[in-house]
CSV table of C-alpha atoms in Angstrom, one decimal:
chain,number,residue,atom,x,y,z
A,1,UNK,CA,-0.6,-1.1,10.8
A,2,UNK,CA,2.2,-0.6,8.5
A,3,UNK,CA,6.0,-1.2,10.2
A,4,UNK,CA,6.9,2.3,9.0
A,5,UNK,CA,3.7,3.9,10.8
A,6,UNK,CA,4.5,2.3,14.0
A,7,UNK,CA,7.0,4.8,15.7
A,8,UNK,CA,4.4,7.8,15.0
A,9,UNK,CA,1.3,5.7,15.9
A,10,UNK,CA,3.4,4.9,19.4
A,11,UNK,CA,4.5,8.5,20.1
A,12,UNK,CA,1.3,9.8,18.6
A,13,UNK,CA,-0.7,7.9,21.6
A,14,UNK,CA,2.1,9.2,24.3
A,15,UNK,CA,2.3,12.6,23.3
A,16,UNK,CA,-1.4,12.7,23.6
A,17,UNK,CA,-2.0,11.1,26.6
A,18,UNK,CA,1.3,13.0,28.1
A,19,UNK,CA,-0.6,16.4,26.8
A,20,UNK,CA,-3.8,15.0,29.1
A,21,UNK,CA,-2.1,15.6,32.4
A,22,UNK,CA,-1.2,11.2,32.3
A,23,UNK,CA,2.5,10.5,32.7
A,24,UNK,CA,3.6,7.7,30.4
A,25,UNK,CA,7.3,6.9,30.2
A,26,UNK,CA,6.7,3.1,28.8
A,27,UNK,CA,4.6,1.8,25.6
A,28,UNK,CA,3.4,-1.9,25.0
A,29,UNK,CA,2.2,-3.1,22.0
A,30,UNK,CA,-1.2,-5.0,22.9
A,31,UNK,CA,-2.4,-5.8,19.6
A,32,UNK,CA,-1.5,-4.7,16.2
A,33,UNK,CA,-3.7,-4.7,12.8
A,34,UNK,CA,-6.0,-2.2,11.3
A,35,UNK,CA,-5.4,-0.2,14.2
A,36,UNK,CA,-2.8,-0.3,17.1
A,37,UNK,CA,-3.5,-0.9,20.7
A,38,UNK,CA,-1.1,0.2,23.3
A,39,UNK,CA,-0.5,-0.1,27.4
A,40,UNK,CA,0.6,3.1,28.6
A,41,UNK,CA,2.4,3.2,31.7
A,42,UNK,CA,2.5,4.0,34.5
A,43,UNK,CA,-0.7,6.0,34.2
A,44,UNK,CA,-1.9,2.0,33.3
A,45,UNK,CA,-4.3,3.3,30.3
A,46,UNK,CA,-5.2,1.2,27.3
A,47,UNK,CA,-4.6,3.5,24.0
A,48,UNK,CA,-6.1,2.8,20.7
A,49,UNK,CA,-4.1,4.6,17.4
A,50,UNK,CA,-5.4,4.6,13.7
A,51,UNK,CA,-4.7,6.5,10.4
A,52,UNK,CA,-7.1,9.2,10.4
A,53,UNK,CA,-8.0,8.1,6.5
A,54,UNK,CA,-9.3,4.7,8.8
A,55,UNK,CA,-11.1,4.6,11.2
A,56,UNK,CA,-14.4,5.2,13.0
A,57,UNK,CA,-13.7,6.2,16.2
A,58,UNK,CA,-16.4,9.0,17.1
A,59,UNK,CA,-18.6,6.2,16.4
A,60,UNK,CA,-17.0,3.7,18.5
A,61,UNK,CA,-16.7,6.7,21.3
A,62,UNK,CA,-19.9,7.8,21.2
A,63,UNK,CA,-21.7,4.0,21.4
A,64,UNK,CA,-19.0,3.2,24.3
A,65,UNK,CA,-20.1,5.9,25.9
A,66,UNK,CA,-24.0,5.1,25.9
A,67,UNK,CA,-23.7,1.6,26.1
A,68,UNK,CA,-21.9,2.1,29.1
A,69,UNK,CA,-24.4,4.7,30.7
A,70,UNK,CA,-27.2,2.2,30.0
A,71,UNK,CA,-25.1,-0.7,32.0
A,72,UNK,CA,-24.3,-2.5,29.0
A,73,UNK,CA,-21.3,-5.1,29.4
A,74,UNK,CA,-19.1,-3.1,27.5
A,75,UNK,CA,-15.5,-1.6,28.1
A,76,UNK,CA,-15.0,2.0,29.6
A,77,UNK,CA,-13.0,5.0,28.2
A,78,UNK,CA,-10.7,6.4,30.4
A,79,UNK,CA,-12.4,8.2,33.5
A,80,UNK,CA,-9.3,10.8,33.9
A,81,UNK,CA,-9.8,12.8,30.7
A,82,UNK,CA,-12.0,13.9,28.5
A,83,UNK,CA,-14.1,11.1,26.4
A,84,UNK,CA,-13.5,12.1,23.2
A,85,UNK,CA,-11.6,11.6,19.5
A,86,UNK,CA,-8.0,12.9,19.8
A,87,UNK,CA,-6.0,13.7,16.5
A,88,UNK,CA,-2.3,14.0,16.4
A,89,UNK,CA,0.7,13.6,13.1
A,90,UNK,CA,-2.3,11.9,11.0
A,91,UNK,CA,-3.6,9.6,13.9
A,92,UNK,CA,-6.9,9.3,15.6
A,93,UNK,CA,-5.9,8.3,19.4
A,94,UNK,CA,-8.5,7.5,22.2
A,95,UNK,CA,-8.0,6.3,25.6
A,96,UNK,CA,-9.8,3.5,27.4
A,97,UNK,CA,-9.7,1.8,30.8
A,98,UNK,CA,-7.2,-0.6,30.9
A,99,UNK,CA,-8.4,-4.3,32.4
A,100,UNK,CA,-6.1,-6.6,34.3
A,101,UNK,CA,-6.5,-10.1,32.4
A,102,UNK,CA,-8.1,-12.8,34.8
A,103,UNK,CA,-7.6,-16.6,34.3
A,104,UNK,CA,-8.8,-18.5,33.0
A,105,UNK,CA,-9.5,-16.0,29.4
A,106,UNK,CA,-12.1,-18.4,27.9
A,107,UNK,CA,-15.2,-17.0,28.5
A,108,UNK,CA,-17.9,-20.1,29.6
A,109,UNK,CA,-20.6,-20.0,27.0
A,110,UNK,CA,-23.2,-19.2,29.0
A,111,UNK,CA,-21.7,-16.2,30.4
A,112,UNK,CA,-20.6,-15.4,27.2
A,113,UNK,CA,-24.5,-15.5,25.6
A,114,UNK,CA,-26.0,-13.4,29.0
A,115,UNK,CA,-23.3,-10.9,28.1
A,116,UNK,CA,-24.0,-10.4,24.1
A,117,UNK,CA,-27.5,-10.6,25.0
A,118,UNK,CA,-27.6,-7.9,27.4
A,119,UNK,CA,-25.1,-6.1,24.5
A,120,UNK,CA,-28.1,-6.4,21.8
A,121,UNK,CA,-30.6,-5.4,24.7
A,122,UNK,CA,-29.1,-2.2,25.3
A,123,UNK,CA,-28.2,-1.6,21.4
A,124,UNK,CA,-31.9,-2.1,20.7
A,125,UNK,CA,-32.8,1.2,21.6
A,126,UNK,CA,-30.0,2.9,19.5
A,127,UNK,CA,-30.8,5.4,17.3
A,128,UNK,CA,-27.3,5.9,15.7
A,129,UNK,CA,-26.7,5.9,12.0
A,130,UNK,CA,-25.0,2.6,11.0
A,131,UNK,CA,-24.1,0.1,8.0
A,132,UNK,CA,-26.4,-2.7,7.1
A,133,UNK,CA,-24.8,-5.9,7.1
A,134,UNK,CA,-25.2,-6.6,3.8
A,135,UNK,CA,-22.2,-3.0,3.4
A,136,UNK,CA,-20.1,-5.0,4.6
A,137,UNK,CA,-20.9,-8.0,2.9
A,138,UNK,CA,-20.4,-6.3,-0.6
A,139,UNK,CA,-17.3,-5.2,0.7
A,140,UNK,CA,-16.0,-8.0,1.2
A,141,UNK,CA,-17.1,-8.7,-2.6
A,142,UNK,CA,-15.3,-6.3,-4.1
A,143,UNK,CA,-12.2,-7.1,-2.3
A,144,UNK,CA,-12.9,-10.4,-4.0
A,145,UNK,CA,-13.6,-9.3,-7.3
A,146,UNK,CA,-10.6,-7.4,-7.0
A,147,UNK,CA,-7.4,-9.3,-7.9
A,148,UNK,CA,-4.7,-6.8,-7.8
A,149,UNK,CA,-5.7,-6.8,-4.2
A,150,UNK,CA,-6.0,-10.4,-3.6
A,151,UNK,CA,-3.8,-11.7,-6.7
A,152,UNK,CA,-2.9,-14.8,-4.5
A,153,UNK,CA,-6.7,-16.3,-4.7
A,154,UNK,CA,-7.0,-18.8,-7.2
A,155,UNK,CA,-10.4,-18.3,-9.5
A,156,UNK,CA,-11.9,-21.2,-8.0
A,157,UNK,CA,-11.8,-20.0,-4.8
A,158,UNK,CA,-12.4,-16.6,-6.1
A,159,UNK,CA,-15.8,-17.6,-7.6
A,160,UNK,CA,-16.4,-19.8,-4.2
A,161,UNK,CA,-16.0,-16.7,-2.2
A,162,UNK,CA,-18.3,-14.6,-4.7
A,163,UNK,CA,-20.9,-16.9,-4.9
A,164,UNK,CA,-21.5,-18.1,-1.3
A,165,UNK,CA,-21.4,-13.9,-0.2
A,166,UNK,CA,-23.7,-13.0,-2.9
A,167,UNK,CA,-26.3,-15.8,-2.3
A,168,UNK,CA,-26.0,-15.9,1.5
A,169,UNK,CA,-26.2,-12.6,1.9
A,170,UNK,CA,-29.1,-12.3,-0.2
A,171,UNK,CA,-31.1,-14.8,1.2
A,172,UNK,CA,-30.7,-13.9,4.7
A,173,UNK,CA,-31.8,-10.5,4.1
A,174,UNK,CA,-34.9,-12.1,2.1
A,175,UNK,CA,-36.0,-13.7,5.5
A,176,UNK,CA,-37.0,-10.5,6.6
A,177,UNK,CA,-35.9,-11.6,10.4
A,178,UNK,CA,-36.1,-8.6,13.2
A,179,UNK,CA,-32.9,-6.6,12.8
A,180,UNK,CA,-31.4,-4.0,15.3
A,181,UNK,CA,-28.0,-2.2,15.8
A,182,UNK,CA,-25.2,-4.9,16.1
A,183,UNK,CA,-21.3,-4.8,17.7
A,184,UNK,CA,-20.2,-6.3,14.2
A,185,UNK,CA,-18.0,-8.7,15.4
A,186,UNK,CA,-18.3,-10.0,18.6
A,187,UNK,CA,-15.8,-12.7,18.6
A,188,UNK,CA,-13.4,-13.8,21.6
A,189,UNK,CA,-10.7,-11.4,20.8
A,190,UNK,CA,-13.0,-8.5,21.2
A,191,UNK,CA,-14.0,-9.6,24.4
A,192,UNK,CA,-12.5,-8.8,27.3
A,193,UNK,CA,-12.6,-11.2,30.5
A,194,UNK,CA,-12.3,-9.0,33.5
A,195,UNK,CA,-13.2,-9.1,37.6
A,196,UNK,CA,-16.5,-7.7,36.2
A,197,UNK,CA,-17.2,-10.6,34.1
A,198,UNK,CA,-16.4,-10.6,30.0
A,199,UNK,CA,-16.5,-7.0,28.4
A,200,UNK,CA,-16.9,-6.1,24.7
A,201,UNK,CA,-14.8,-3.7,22.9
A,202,UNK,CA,-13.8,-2.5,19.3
A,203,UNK,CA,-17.2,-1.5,18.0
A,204,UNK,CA,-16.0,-0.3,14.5
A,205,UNK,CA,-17.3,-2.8,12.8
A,206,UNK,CA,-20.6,-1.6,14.4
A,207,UNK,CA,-24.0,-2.2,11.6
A,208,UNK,CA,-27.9,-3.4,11.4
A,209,UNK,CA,-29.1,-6.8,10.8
A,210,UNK,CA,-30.0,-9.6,12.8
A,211,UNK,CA,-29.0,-10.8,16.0
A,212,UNK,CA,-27.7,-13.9,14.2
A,213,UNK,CA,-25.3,-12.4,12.1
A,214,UNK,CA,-23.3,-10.9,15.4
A,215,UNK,CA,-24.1,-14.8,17.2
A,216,UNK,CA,-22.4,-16.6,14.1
A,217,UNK,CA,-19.3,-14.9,15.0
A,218,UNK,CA,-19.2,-15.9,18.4
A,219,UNK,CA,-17.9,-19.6,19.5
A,220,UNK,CA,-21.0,-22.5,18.2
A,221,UNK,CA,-21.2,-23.2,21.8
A,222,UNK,CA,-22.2,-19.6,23.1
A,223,UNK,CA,-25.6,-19.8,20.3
A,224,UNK,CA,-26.9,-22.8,22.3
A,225,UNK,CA,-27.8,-20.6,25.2
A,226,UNK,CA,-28.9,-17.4,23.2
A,227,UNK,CA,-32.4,-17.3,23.7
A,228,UNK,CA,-35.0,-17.0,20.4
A,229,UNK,CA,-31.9,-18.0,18.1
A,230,UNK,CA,-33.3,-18.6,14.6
A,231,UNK,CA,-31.3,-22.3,14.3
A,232,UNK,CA,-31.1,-22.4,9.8
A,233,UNK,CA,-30.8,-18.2,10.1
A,234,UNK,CA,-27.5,-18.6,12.6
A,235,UNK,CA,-26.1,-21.5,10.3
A,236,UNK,CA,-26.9,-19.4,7.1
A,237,UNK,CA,-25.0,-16.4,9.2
A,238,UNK,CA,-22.3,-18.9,10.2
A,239,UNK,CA,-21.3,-19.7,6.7
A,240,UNK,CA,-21.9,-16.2,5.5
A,241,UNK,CA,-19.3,-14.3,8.2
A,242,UNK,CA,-16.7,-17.2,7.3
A,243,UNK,CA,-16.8,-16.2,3.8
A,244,UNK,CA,-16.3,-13.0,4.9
A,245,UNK,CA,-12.9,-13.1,7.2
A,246,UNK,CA,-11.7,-15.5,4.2
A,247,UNK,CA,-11.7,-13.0,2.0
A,248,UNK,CA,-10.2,-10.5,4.8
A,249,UNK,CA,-7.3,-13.2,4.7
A,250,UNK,CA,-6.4,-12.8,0.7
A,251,UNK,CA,-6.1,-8.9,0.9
A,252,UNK,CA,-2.4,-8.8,0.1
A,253,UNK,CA,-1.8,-5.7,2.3
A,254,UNK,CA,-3.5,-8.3,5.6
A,255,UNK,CA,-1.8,-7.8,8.6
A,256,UNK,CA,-3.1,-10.7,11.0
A,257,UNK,CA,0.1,-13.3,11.5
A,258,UNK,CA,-0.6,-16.5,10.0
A,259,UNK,CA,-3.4,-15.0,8.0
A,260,UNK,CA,-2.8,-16.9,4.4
A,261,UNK,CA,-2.1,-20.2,6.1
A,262,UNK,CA,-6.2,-19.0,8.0
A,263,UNK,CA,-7.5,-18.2,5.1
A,264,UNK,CA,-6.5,-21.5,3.0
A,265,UNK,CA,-8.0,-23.2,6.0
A,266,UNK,CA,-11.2,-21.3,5.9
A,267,UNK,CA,-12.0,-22.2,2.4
A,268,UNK,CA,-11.7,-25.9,2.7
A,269,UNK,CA,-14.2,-25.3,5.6
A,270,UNK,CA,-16.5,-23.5,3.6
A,271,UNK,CA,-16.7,-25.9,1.3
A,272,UNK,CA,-17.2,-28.4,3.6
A,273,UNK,CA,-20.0,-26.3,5.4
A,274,UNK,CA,-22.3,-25.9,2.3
A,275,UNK,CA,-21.9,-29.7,1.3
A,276,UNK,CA,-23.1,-30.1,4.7
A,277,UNK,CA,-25.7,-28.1,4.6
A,278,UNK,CA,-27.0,-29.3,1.3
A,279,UNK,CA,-26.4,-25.6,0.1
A,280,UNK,CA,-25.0,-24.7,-3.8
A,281,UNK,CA,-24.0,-21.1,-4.1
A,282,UNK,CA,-23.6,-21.0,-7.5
A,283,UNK,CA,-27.2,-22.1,-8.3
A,284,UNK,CA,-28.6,-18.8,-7.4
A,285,UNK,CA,-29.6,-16.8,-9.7
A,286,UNK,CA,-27.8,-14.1,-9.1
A,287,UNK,CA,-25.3,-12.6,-11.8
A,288,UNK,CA,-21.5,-13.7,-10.6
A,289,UNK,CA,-18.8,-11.2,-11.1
A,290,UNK,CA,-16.3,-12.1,-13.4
């Protein structure tokens, strides 16, 4: 979130939870990106604020709240008020259940694969209007294409990027593999390791495709004990959703600290990735963006 927006995104979230009947006299930043997430205190409730031009939170609301019904390993929205979108001074604000951290925070990988699995068992039945994965794919390719928002990517790199989304993407939606509702982006820092075991939150980057695509995001170790895994589709995935946070990392308004240093990183791997796999991007073909 931008440093200007922070005082109004904080007292947007205590006004609202204040106006709920919690008391809050302290506010800790928790996490701070595309959206801001907050411990209030001492009503102990986990707050998450967004520009009401971004964001999806009846979305994330409404699947938090049938996940949850269903049993699903998901985190809660705050018990003591009513589960809904709040809007307040151009902010969305909603209120979760806040979870004490337990030690150690690495989820094992076989807990952490029973846990997305149950996730995708539940989500199965969904019948909510989402992205396909391939949205957000082509989002990420026009960020790319898009150099007054990435000026700082070099046009090697550039055509890298546009190449290995285009072709990946495309061929792993030509597989024609089983597809079903997805979190998005189920990696460690959207999971949660609580008393109750590891919990997944942040479902706005919720969309449809296979189970895979949500697997490649998790650690390599946590696929090995995912039952039915596809092996070439997750390593085709793999690939695919580190193209994609690369090109996150070259949007010149990117907020996450250390995020050029990442994305640099990111493309060396890439690189490294498809030479491994025996895999030329630019030999599909697909027309490449200029």
């Amino acid at each position: 979130m931008q440093v200007s927006e922070l005082p109004r995104a904080v007292a947007a979230a205590v006004s609202t939870a204040s106006s709920l009947g919690l008391t809050v006299d302290d506010a800790t930043v928790l996490h701070d990106s595309n959206k801001l997430t907050l411990r209030l205190l001492p009503c102990d409730v986990l707050a998450r604020v967004a520009p009401v031009a971004h964001q999806v939170a009846q979305l994330e609301v409404e699947l938090a709240r049938r996940l949850a019904g269903s049993g699903c390993p998901v985190a809660v929205l705050e018990p003591r008020v009513e589960p809904r979108v709040h809007e307040r001074d151009g902010f969305v604000v909603t209120l979760w259940t806040y979870y004490e951290p337990v030690t150690p925070r690495q989820v094992p990988p076989v807990d952490y694969a029973d846990a997305l699995e149950r996730l995708h068992a539940g989500m199965r039945g969904l019948d909510v209007p989402t992205p396909h994965f391939t949205d957000r794919v082509e989002q990420a390719r026009r960020l790319v294409a898009n150099r007054d928002r990435t000026p700082a990517l070099a046009d090697a790199d550039r055509r890298l990027l546009d190449d290995t989304l285009r072709s990946l993407g495309r061929a792993i939606a030509e597989r024609g593999a089983a597809e079903q509702v997805l979190h998005g982006e189920p990696h460690p820092g959207n999971v949660l390791t609580t008393k109750n075991g590891p919990l997944f939150t942040d479902f706005e980057t919720c969309c449809r495709g296979p189970v895979e695509f949500d697997l490649a995001h998790a650690p390599e170790e946590v696929g090995e004990h995912y039952p039915g895994v596809d092996r070439d589709l997750l390593r085709e995935c793999r690939i695919l959703v580190l193209a994609m946070i690369t090109a996150w990392r070259w949007d010149r308004d990117d907020q996450l600290p250390d995020g050029r240093r990442l994305g640099a990183e990111w493309l060396s791997q890439i690189r490294a990735a498809l030479d491994r796999n025996d895999l030329d991007p630019a030999a599909d073909h697909g027309p490449s963006r200029p």
